Amino acid sequence: FNEILTHLLNELQRAPPSKSSDTNTTIKTYVQALTSICRLASQRLSEHMHEIVRITLSFIENTPSNNNSDDQQYDDELIEYCLQALETYLKRCPKETNQFVPKIVDICIIYLKYDPNFNYDGNLI
């Protein structure tokens, strides 16, 4: 268990989100793996939860879509997987994730307003 967890955390810390779909696909797989582990063995993750949440938040904050650059494309799936992971972490490890709640709520509010299927052409209501 510790070897798998160490491998996942090391790989996630090394791999910043990028425009490369291969890199982001790997990141998504690792985020989903951590989410599944948390669902099944949250008590074993509790001592690592601070680091896990911090890494997950960094992927949302540093995804190219958040850098306001026109030449970078959104990776909505990576953001969605990270938000789902945060939801699981909050449900399964509430004590360990409590300090992150204000930041997670702020991020959720931002993404509740965003619809990737809608073309915002300046006519916001």
PDB file of N, CA and C in Angstrom, residues 7-31 55-56 58-60 62-64:
ATOM      1  N   HIS A   7       4.391   6.055  -4.886  1.00  0.00           N
ATOM      2  CA  HIS A   7       4.543   6.193  -6.339  1.00  0.00           C
ATOM      3  C   HIS A   7       3.551   7.216  -6.893  1.00  0.00           C
ATOM      4  N   LEU A   8       2.284   7.107  -6.510  1.00  0.00           N
ATOM      5  CA  LEU A   8       1.269   8.042  -7.003  1.00  0.00           C
ATOM      6  C   LEU A   8       1.596   9.482  -6.625  1.00  0.00           C
ATOM      7  N   LEU A   9       1.942   9.698  -5.374  1.00  0.00           N
ATOM      8  CA  LEU A   9       2.242  11.061  -4.919  1.00  0.00           C
ATOM      9  C   LEU A   9       3.489  11.616  -5.601  1.00  0.00           C
ATOM     10  N   ASN A  10       4.515  10.807  -5.748  1.00  0.00           N
ATOM     11  CA  ASN A  10       5.731  11.272  -6.428  1.00  0.00           C
ATOM     12  C   ASN A  10       5.455  11.642  -7.880  1.00  0.00           C
ATOM     13  N   GLU A  11       4.690  10.817  -8.560  1.00  0.00           N
ATOM     14  CA  GLU A  11       4.372  11.102  -9.965  1.00  0.00           C
ATOM     15  C   GLU A  11       3.504  12.350 -10.098  1.00  0.00           C
ATOM     16  N   LEU A  12       2.557  12.524  -9.206  1.00  0.00           N
ATOM     17  CA  LEU A  12       1.702  13.713  -9.271  1.00  0.00           C
ATOM     18  C   LEU A  12       2.484  14.986  -8.964  1.00  0.00           C
ATOM     19  N   GLN A  13       3.435  14.906  -8.070  1.00  0.00           N
ATOM     20  CA  GLN A  13       4.238  16.084  -7.752  1.00  0.00           C
ATOM     21  C   GLN A  13       5.166  16.454  -8.901  1.00  0.00           C
ATOM     22  N   ARG A  14       5.583  15.476  -9.676  1.00  0.00           N
ATOM     23  CA  ARG A  14       6.498  15.734 -10.794  1.00  0.00           C
ATOM     24  C   ARG A  14       5.793  16.254 -12.031  1.00  0.00           C
ATOM     25  N   ALA A  15       4.519  15.969 -12.182  1.00  0.00           N
ATOM     26  CA  ALA A  15       3.830  16.209 -13.450  1.00  0.00           C
ATOM     27  C   ALA A  15       2.868  17.388 -13.374  1.00  0.00           C
ATOM     28  N   PRO A  16       3.310  18.568 -13.798  1.00  0.00           N
ATOM     29  CA  PRO A  16       2.367  19.686 -13.836  1.00  0.00           C
ATOM     30  C   PRO A  16       1.395  19.510 -14.999  1.00  0.00           C
ATOM     31  N   PRO A  17       0.176  20.048 -14.878  1.00  0.00           N
ATOM     32  CA  PRO A  17      -0.758  19.954 -15.996  1.00  0.00           C
ATOM     33  C   PRO A  17      -0.185  20.684 -17.208  1.00  0.00           C
ATOM     34  N   SER A  18      -0.472  20.181 -18.386  1.00  0.00           N
ATOM     35  CA  SER A  18       0.091  20.796 -19.582  1.00  0.00           C
ATOM     36  C   SER A  18      -0.885  20.683 -20.740  1.00  0.00           C
ATOM     37  N   LYS A  19      -0.467  21.216 -21.873  1.00  0.00           N
ATOM     38  CA  LYS A  19      -1.280  21.086 -23.078  1.00  0.00           C
ATOM     39  C   LYS A  19      -1.160  19.693 -23.668  1.00  0.00           C
ATOM     40  N   SER A  20      -0.181  18.941 -23.238  1.00  0.00           N
ATOM     41  CA  SER A  20       0.024  17.590 -23.751  1.00  0.00           C
ATOM     42  C   SER A  20      -1.061  16.668 -23.206  1.00  0.00           C
ATOM     43  N   SER A  21      -1.828  16.091 -24.104  1.00  0.00           N
ATOM     44  CA  SER A  21      -2.912  15.214 -23.654  1.00  0.00           C
ATOM     45  C   SER A  21      -2.370  13.959 -22.977  1.00  0.00           C
ATOM     46  N   ASP A  22      -1.175  13.504 -23.389  1.00  0.00           N
ATOM     47  CA  ASP A  22      -0.587  12.319 -22.752  1.00  0.00           C
ATOM     48  C   ASP A  22      -0.270  12.580 -21.288  1.00  0.00           C
ATOM     49  N   THR A  23       0.331  13.736 -21.008  1.00  0.00           N
ATOM     50  CA  THR A  23       0.658  14.090 -19.628  1.00  0.00           C
ATOM     51  C   THR A  23      -0.609  14.197 -18.801  1.00  0.00           C
ATOM     52  N   ASN A  24      -1.612  14.896 -19.321  1.00  0.00           N
ATOM     53  CA  ASN A  24      -2.844  15.070 -18.567  1.00  0.00           C
ATOM     54  C   ASN A  24      -3.608  13.763 -18.405  1.00  0.00           C
ATOM     55  N   THR A  25      -3.518  12.875 -19.359  1.00  0.00           N
ATOM     56  CA  THR A  25      -4.167  11.568 -19.229  1.00  0.00           C
ATOM     57  C   THR A  25      -3.545  10.786 -18.078  1.00  0.00           C
ATOM     58  N   THR A  26      -2.242  10.853 -17.967  1.00  0.00           N
ATOM     59  CA  THR A  26      -1.555  10.182 -16.862  1.00  0.00           C
ATOM     60  C   THR A  26      -1.954  10.799 -15.529  1.00  0.00           C
ATOM     61  N   ILE A  27      -2.007  12.115 -15.477  1.00  0.00           N
ATOM     62  CA  ILE A  27      -2.411  12.803 -14.246  1.00  0.00           C
ATOM     63  C   ILE A  27      -3.827  12.389 -13.865  1.00  0.00           C
ATOM     64  N   LYS A  28      -4.732  12.370 -14.836  1.00  0.00           N
ATOM     65  CA  LYS A  28      -6.123  11.980 -14.561  1.00  0.00           C
ATOM     66  C   LYS A  28      -6.189  10.563 -13.990  1.00  0.00           C
ATOM     67  N   THR A  29      -5.392   9.670 -14.544  1.00  0.00           N
ATOM     68  CA  THR A  29      -5.369   8.288 -14.059  1.00  0.00           C
ATOM     69  C   THR A  29      -4.903   8.230 -12.610  1.00  0.00           C
ATOM     70  N   TYR A  30      -3.855   8.972 -12.292  1.00  0.00           N
ATOM     71  CA  TYR A  30      -3.345   8.988 -10.916  1.00  0.00           C
ATOM     72  C   TYR A  30      -4.352   9.618  -9.954  1.00  0.00           C
ATOM     73  N   VAL A  31      -5.012  10.690 -10.376  1.00  0.00           N
ATOM     74  CA  VAL A  31      -6.026  11.329  -9.519  1.00  0.00           C
ATOM     75  C   VAL A  31      -7.169  10.350  -9.267  1.00  0.00           C
ATOM     76  N   ILE A  55      -1.947  18.779  -3.492  1.00  0.00           N
ATOM     77  CA  ILE A  55      -1.582  18.442  -4.872  1.00  0.00           C
ATOM     78  C   ILE A  55      -2.798  18.550  -5.785  1.00  0.00           C
ATOM     79  N   THR A  56      -3.927  18.027  -5.337  1.00  0.00           N
ATOM     80  CA  THR A  56      -5.146  18.067  -6.147  1.00  0.00           C
ATOM     81  C   THR A  56      -5.571  19.503  -6.418  1.00  0.00           C
ATOM     82  N   SER A  58      -3.648  22.050  -6.499  1.00  0.00           N
ATOM     83  CA  SER A  58      -2.668  22.665  -7.408  1.00  0.00           C
ATOM     84  C   SER A  58      -2.979  22.332  -8.864  1.00  0.00           C
ATOM     85  N   PHE A  59      -3.516  21.143  -9.123  1.00  0.00           N
ATOM     86  CA  PHE A  59      -3.873  20.802 -10.501  1.00  0.00           C
ATOM     87  C   PHE A  59      -5.027  21.658 -11.001  1.00  0.00           C
ATOM     88  N   ILE A  60      -5.966  21.973 -10.143  1.00  0.00           N
ATOM     89  CA  ILE A  60      -7.067  22.842 -10.556  1.00  0.00           C
ATOM     90  C   ILE A  60      -6.553  24.256 -10.787  1.00  0.00           C
ATOM     91  N   ASN A  62      -3.521  25.317 -11.431  1.00  0.00           N
ATOM     92  CA  ASN A  62      -2.462  25.462 -12.432  1.00  0.00           C
ATOM     93  C   ASN A  62      -2.788  24.838 -13.777  1.00  0.00           C
ATOM     94  N   THR A  63      -4.030  24.432 -13.965  1.00  0.00           N
ATOM     95  CA  THR A  63      -4.428  23.914 -15.262  1.00  0.00           C
ATOM     96  C   THR A  63      -4.370  25.064 -16.258  1.00  0.00           C
ATOM     97  N   PRO A  64      -3.866  24.826 -17.461  1.00  0.00           N
ATOM     98  CA  PRO A  64      -3.736  25.916 -18.424  1.00  0.00           C
ATOM     99  C   PRO A  64      -4.989  26.760 -18.606  1.00  0.00           C
TER     100      PRO A  64
END
